[in-house]
PDB file of C-alpha atoms in Angstrom:
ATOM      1  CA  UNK Z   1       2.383  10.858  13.746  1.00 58.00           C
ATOM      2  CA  UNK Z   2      -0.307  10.364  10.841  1.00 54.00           C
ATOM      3  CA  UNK Z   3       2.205   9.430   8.500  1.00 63.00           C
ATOM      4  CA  UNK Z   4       3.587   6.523  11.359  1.00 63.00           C
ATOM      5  CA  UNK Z   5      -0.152   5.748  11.577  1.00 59.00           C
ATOM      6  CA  UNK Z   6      -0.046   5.561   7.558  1.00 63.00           C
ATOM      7  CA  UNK Z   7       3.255   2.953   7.488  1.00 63.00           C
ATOM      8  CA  UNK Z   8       1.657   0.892  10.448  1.00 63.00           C
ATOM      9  CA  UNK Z   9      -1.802   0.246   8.634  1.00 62.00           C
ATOM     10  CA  UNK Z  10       0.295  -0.194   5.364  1.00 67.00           C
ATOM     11  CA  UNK Z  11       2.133  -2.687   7.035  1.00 62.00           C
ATOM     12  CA  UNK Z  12      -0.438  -4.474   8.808  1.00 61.00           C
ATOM     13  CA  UNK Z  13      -2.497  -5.597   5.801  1.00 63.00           C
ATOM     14  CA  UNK Z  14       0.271  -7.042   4.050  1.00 65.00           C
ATOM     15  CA  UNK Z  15      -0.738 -11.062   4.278  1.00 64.00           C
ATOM     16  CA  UNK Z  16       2.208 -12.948   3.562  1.00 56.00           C
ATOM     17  CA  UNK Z  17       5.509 -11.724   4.895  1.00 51.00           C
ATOM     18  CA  UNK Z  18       6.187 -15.444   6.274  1.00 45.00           C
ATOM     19  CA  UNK Z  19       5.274 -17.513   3.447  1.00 44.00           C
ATOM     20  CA  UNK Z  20       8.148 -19.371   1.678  1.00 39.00           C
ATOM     21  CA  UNK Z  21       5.498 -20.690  -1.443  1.00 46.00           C
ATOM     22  CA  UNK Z  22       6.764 -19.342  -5.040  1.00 50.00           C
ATOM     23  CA  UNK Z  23       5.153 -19.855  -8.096  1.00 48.00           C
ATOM     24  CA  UNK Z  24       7.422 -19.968 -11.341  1.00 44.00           C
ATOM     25  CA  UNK Z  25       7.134 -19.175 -14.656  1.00 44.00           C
ATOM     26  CA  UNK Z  26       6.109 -15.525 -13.646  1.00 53.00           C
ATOM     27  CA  UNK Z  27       5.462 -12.806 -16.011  1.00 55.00           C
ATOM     28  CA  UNK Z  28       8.190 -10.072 -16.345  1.00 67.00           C
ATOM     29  CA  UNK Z  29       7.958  -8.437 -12.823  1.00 72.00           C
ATOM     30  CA  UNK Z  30       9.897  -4.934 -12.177  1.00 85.00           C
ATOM     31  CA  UNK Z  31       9.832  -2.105  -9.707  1.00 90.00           C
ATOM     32  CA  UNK Z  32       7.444   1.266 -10.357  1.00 95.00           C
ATOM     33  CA  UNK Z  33       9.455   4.189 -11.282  1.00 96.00           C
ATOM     34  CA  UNK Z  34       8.897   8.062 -10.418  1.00 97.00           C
ATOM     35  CA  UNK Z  35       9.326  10.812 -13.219  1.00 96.00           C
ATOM     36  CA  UNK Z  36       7.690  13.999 -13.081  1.00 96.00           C
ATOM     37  CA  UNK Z  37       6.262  13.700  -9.888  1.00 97.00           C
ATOM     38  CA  UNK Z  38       4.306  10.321 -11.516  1.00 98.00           C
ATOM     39  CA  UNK Z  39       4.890   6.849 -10.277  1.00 98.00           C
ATOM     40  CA  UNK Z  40       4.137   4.102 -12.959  1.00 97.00           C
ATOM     41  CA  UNK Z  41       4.646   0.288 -13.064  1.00 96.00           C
ATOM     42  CA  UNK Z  42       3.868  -0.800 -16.426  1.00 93.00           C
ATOM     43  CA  UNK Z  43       4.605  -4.616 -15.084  1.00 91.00           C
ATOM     44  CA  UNK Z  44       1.539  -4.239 -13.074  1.00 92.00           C
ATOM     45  CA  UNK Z  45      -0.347  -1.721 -14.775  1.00 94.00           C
ATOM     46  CA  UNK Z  46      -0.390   0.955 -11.440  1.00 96.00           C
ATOM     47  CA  UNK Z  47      -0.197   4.414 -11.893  1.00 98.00           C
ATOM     48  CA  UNK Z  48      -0.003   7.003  -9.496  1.00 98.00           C
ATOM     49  CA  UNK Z  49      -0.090  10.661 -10.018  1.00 98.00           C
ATOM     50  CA  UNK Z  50      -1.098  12.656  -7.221  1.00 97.00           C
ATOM     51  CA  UNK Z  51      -0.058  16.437  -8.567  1.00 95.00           C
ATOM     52  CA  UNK Z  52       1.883  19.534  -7.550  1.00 95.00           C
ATOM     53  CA  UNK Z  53       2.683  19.994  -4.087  1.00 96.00           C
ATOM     54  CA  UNK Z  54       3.446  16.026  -3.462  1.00 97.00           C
ATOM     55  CA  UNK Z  55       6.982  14.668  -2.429  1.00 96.00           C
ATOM     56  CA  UNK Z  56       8.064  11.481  -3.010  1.00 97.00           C
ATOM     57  CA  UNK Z  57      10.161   9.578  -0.514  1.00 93.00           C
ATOM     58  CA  UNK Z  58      14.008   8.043  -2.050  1.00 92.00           C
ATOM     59  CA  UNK Z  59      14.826   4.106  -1.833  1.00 87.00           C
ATOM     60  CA  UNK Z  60      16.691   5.266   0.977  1.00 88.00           C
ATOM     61  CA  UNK Z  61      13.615   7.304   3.053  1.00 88.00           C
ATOM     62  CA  UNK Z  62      11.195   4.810   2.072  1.00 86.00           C
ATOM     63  CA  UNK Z  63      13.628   2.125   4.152  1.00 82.00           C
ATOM     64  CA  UNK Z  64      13.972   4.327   7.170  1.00 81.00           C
ATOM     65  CA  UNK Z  65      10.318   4.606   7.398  1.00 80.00           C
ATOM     66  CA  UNK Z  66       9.773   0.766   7.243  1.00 74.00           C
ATOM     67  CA  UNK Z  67      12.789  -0.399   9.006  1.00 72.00           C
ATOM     68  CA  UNK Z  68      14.256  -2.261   6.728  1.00 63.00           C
ATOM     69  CA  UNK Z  69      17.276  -2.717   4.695  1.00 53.00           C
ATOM     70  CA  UNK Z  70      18.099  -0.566   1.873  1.00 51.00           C
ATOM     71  CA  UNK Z  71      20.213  -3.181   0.264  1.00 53.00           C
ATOM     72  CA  UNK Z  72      17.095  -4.895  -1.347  1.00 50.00           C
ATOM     73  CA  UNK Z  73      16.507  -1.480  -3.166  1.00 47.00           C
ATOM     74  CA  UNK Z  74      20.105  -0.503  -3.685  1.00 44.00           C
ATOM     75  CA  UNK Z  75      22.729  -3.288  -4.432  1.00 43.00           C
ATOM     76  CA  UNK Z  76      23.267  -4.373  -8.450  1.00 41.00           C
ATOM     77  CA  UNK Z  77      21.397  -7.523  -7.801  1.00 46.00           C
ATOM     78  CA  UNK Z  78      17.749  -5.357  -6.680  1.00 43.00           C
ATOM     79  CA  UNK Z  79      15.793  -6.347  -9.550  1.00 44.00           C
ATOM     80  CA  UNK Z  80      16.687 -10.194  -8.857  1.00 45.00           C
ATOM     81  CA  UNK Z  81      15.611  -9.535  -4.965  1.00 42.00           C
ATOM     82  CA  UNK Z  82      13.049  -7.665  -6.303  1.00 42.00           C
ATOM     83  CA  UNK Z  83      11.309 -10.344  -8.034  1.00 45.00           C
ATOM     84  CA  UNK Z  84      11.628 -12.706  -5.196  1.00 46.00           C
ATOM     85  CA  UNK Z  85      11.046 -10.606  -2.490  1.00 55.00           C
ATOM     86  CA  UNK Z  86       7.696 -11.715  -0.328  1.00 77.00           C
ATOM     87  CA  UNK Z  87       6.601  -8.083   0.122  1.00 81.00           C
ATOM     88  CA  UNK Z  88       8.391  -4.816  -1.954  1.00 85.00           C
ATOM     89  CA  UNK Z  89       7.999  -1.541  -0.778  1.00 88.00           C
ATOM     90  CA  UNK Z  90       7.911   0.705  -3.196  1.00 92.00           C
ATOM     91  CA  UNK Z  91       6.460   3.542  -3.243  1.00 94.00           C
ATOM     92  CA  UNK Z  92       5.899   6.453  -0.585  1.00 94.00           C
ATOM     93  CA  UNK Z  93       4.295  10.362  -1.574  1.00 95.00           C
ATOM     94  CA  UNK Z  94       3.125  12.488   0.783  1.00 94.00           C
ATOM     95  CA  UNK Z  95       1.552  16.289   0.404  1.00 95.00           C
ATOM     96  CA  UNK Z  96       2.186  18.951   2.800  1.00 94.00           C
ATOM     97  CA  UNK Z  97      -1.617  18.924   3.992  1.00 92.00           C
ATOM     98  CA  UNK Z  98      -1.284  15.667   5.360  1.00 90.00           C
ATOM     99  CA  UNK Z  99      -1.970  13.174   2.737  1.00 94.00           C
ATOM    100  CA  UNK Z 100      -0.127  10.205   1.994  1.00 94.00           C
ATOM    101  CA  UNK Z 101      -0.385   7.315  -0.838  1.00 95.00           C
ATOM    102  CA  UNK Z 102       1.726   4.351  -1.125  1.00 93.00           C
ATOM    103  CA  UNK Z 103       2.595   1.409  -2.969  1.00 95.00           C
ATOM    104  CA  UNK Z 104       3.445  -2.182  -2.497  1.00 91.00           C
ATOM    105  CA  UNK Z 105       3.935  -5.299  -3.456  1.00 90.00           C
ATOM    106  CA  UNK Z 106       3.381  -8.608  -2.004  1.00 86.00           C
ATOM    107  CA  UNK Z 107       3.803 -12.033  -3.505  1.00 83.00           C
ATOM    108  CA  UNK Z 108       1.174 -14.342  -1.818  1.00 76.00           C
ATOM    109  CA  UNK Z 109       2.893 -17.541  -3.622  1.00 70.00           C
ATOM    110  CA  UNK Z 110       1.064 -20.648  -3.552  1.00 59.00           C
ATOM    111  CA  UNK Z 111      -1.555 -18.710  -1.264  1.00 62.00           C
ATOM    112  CA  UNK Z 112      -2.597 -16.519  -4.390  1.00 63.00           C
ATOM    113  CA  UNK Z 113      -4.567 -19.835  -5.902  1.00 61.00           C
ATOM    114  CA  UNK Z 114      -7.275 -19.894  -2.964  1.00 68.00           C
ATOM    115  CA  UNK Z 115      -7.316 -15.935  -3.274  1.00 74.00           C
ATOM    116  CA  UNK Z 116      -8.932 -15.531  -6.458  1.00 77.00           C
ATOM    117  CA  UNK Z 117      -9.466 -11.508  -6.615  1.00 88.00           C
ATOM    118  CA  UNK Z 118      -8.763  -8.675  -5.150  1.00 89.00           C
ATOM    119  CA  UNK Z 119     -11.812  -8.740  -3.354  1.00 92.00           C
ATOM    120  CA  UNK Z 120     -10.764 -11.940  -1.983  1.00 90.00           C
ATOM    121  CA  UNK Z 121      -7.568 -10.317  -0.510  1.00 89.00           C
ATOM    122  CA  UNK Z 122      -9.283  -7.022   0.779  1.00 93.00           C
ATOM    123  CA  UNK Z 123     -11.402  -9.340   2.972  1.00 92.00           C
ATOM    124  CA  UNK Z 124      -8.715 -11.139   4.427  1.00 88.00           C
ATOM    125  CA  UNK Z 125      -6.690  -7.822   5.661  1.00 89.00           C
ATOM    126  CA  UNK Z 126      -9.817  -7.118   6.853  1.00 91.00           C
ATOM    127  CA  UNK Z 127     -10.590 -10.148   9.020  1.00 89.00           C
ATOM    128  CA  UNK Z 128      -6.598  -9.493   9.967  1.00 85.00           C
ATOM    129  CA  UNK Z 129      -6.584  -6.235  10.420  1.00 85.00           C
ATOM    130  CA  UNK Z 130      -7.217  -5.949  14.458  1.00 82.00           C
ATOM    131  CA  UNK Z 131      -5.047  -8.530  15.309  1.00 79.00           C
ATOM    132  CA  UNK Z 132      -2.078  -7.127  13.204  1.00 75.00           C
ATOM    133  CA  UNK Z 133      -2.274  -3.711  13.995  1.00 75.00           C
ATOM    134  CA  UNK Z 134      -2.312  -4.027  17.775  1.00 70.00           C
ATOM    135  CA  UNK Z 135      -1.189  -1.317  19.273  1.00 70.00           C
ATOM    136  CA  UNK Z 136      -1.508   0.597  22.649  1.00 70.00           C
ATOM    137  CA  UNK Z 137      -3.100   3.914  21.395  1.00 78.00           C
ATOM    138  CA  UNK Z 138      -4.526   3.768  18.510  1.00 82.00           C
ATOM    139  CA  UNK Z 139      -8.207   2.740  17.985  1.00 88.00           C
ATOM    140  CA  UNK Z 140      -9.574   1.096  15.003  1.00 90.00           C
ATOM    141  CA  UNK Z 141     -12.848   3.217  14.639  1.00 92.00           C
ATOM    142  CA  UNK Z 142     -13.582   1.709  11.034  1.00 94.00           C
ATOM    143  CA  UNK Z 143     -12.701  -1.346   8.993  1.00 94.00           C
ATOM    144  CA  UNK Z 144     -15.189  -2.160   5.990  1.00 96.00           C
ATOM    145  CA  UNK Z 145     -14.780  -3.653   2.610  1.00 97.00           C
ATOM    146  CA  UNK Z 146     -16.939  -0.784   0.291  1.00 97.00           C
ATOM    147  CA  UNK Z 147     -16.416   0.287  -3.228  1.00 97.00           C
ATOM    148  CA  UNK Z 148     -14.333   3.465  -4.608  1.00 97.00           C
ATOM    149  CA  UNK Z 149     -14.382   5.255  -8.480  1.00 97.00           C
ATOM    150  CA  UNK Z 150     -10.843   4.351 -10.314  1.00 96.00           C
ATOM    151  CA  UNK Z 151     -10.782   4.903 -13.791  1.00 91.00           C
ATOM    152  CA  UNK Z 152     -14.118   5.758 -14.168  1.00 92.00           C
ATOM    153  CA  UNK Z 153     -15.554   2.162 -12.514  1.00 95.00           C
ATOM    154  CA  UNK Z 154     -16.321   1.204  -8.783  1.00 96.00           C
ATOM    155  CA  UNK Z 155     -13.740  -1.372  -7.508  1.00 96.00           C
ATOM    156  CA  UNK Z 156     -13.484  -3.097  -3.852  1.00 97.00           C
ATOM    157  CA  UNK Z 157     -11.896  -1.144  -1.549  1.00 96.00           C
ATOM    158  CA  UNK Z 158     -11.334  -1.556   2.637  1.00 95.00           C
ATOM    159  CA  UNK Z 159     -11.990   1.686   4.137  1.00 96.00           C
ATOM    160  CA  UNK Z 160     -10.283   2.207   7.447  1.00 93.00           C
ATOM    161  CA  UNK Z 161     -10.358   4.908  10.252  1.00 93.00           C
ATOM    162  CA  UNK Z 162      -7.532   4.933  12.960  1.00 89.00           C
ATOM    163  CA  UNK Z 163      -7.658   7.179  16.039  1.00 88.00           C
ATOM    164  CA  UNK Z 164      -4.609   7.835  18.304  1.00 84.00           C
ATOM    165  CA  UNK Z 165      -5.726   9.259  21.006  1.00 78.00           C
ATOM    166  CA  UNK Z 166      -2.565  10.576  22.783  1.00 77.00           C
ATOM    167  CA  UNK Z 167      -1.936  12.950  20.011  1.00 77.00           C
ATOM    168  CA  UNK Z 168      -5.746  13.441  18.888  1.00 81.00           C
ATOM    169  CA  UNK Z 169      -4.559  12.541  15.570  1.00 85.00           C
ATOM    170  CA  UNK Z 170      -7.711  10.153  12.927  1.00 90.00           C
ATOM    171  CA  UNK Z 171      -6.531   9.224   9.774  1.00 90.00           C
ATOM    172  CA  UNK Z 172      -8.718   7.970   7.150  1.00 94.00           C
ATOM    173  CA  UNK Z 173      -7.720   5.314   4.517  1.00 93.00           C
ATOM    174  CA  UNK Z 174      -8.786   3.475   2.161  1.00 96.00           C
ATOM    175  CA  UNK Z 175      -6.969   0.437   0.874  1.00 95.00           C
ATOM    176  CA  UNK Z 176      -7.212  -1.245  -2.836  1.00 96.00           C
ATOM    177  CA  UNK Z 177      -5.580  -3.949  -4.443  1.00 94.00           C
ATOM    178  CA  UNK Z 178      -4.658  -5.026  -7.594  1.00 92.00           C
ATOM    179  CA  UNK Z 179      -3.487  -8.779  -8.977  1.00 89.00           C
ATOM    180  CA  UNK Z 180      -1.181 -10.226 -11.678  1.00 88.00           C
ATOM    181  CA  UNK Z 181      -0.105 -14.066 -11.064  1.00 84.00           C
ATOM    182  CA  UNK Z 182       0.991 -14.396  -7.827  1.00 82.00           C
ATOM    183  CA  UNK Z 183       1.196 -10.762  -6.568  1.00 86.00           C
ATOM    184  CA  UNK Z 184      -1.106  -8.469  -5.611  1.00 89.00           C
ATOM    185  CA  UNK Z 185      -0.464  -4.751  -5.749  1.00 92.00           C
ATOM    186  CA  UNK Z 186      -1.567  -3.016  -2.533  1.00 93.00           C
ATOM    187  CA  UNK Z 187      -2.403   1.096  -2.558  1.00 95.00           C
ATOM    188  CA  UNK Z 188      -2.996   2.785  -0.020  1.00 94.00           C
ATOM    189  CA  UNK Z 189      -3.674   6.300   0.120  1.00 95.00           C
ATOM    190  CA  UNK Z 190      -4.570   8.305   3.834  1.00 93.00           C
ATOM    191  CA  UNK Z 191      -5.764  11.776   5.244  1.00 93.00           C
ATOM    192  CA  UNK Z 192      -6.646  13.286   8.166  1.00 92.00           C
ATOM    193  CA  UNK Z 193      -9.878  14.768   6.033  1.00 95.00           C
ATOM    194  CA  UNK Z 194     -12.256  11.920   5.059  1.00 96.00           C
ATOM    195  CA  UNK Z 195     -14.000  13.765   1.932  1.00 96.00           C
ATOM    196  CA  UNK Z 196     -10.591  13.824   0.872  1.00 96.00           C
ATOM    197  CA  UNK Z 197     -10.005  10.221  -0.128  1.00 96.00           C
ATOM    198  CA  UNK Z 198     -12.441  10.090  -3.274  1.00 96.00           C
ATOM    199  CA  UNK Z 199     -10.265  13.142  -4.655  1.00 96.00           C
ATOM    200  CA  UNK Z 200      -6.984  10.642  -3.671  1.00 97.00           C
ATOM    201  CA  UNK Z 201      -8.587   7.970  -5.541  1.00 98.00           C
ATOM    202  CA  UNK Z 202      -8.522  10.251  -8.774  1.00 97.00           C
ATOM    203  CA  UNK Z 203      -4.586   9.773  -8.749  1.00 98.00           C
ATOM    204  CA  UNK Z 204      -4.817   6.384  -9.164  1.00 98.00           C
ATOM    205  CA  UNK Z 205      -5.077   4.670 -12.467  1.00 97.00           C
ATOM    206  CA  UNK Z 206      -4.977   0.815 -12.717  1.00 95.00           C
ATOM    207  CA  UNK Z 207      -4.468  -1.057 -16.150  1.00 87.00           C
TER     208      UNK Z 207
END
């Protein structure tokens, strides 16, 4: 259940799964790769190692847990649907105590000129946040734009507590964001331990 409480708050601050708006002349845009139990994507500049103990969902687990198709990961034309997709998923890692980091990728198009940082994005999953993720059960108990250490500096964050009260399950996450262009890199990282997510943020090197 905390990791279908992860995928649904992943989910629910993605912005722009409807919008049609490209921009061209993009930078070289690719999909993060996992070696050694590291994800990198150099075309964004996100790394995430997390250490020992961590596993890594395939193309093909990372679609099952998002219901959707694994043909955008999986069929020889994936780095063409890659770079046009709205939203990439791309990365899933989870530990066995519970913890869970992903990333994705969302191209806001035209959208990404009135959202001028990260910051700016944060706040709107924010103000969207209760609307998207409305669901029977689960209780929003926290949803606050704050700061968090990555590389050694404090960047925005939106720190979020869910509660599902059939299973008695809270799950604390905080959300950052990253952009290049048009597209913003979304990570998200989750536990059911809250003094746990400044150790997850140490996994997480951007630039």
């Amino acid at each position: 259940m905390k990791k279908i409480i992860a995928l649904l708050l992943a989910a629910s601050c993605l912005l722009f799964t409807s919008c049609s708006g490209k921009n061209s002349g993009e930078a070289a845009f690719s999909r993060g790769t996992v070696e050694n139990g590291v994800y990198r994507n150099a075309s964004m500049g996100i790394t995430v190692a997390p250490g020992d103990g961590w596993t890594f969902c395939s193309d093909e687990e990372i679609a099952r847990l998002y219901g959707i198709s694994a043909d955008s990961f999986l069929n020889e034309d994936a780095s063409d649907s890659f770079k046009q997709a709205n939203i990439v998923y791309d990365m899933y890692c989870s530990s066995p105590d519970g913890d869970s980091m992903n990333v994705n990728y969302e191209n806001a198009g035209l959208y990404a000129l009135a959202l001028g940082s990260a910051k700016d994005y944060l706040e709107l999953s924010s103000s969207n946040l209760e609307s998207q993720l409305n669901l029977e059960g689960i209780t929003i108990e926290k949803n606050e734009i704050g700061e968090i250490e990555i590389n050694g500096s404090a960047v925005p964050c939106l720190y979020v507590t869910l509660t599902y009260s059939e299973q008695g399950v809270t799950l604390y996450e905080f959300i950052i964001a990253e952009k290049r262009g048009s597209r913003f890199a979304v990570i998200t990282a989750g536990s059911p331990f809250e003094e746990r997510l400044a150790e997850l943020a140490k996994a997480v090197t951007i630039g």
